Coordinates of C-alpha atoms in Angstrom, one line a residue:
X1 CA 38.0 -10.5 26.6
X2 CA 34.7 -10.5 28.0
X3 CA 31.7 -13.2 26.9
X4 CA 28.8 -11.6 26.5
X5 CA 25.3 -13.8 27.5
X6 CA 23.9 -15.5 24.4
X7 CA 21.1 -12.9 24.2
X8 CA 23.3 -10.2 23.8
X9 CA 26.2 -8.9 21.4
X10 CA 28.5 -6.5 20.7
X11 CA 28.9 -4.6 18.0
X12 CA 31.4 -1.0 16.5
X13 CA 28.9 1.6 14.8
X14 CA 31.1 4.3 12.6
X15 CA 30.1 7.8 13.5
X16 CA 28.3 7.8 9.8
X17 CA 26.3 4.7 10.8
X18 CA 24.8 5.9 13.6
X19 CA 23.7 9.6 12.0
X20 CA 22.2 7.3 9.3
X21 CA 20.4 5.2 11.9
X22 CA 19.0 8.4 13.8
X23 CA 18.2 10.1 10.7
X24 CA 16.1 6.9 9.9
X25 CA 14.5 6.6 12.9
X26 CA 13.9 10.4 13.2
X27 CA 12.0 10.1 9.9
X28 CA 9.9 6.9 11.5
X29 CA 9.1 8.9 14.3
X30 CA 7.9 11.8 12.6
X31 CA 5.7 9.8 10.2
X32 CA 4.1 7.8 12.5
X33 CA 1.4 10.3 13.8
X34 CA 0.9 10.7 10.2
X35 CA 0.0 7.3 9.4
X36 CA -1.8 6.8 12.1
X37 CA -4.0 10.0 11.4
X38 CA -4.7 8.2 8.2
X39 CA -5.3 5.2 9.3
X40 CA -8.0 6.2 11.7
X41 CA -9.7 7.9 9.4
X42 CA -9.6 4.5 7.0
X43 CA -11.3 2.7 10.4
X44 CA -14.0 4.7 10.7
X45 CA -14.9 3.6 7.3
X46 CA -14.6 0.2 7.8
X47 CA -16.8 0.5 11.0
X48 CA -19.3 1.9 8.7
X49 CA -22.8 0.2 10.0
X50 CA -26.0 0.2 8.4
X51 CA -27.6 3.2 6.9
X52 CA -28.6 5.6 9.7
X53 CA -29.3 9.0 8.1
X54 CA -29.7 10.9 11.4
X55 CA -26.2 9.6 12.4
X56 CA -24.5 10.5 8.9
X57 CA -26.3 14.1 8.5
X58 CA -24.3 14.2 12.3
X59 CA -20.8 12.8 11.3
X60 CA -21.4 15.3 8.5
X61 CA -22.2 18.3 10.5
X62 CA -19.0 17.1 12.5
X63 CA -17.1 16.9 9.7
X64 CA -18.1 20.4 8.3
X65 CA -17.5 22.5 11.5
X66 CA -13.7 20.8 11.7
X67 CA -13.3 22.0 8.1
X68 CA -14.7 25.5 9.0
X69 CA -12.3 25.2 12.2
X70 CA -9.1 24.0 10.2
X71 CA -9.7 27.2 7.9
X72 CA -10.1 29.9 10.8
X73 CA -7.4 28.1 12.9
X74 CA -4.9 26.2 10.7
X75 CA -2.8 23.7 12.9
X76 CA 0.9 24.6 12.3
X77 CA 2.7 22.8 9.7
X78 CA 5.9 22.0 9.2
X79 CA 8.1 23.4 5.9
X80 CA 10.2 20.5 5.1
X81 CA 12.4 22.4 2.9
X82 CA 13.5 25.2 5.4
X83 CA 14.2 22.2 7.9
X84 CA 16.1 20.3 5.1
X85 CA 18.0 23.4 3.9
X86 CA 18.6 24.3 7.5
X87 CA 19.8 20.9 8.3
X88 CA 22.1 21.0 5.2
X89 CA 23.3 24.5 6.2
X90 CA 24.0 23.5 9.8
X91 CA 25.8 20.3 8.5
X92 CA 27.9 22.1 5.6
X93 CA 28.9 24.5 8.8
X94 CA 30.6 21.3 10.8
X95 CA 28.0 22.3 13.6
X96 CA 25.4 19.5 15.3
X97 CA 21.5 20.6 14.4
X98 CA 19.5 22.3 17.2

């Protein structure tokens, strides 16, 4: 039997376990860009200086033409439930997920 260094260990991971443990992390991964979209947006707030009208009818005007921008040009979202029914369907198959 081999010793492993004291920083290290060994351990058995049932087949199970470890699709639970990508799953999870799979899920982190995805909603990190999330929070950190939303997060960034709660900075900016709490950078918020003084009152300087020029620079908020600006941030405004910003603001506006992304909204006008999101509506011509949506950025691609994804449908959860056709991934999760795909996911199901690939899975209830016996096949591994694209």
């Amino acid at each position: 039997m081999t010793s492993n260094p004291p920083d290290q260990f060994t351990t058995t991971v049932s087949r199970n376990e470890s699709e639970a443990l990508l799953r999870r992390i799979i899920h982190e991964e995805l909603t990190r860009p999330l929070e950190a979209q939303r997060l960034s947006l709660l900075e900016g707030q709490s950078r918020e200086g003084p009152d300087d009208p020029d620079s908020d009818a600006a941030l405004l005007a910003d603001m506006l033409a992304q909204i006008e921008r999101e509506a011509v040009t949506p950025a691609p979202r994804i449908d959860w439930a056709a991934v999760k029914a795909k996911l199901a369907h690939v899975e209830a198959a016996g096949k591994s997920p694209d």
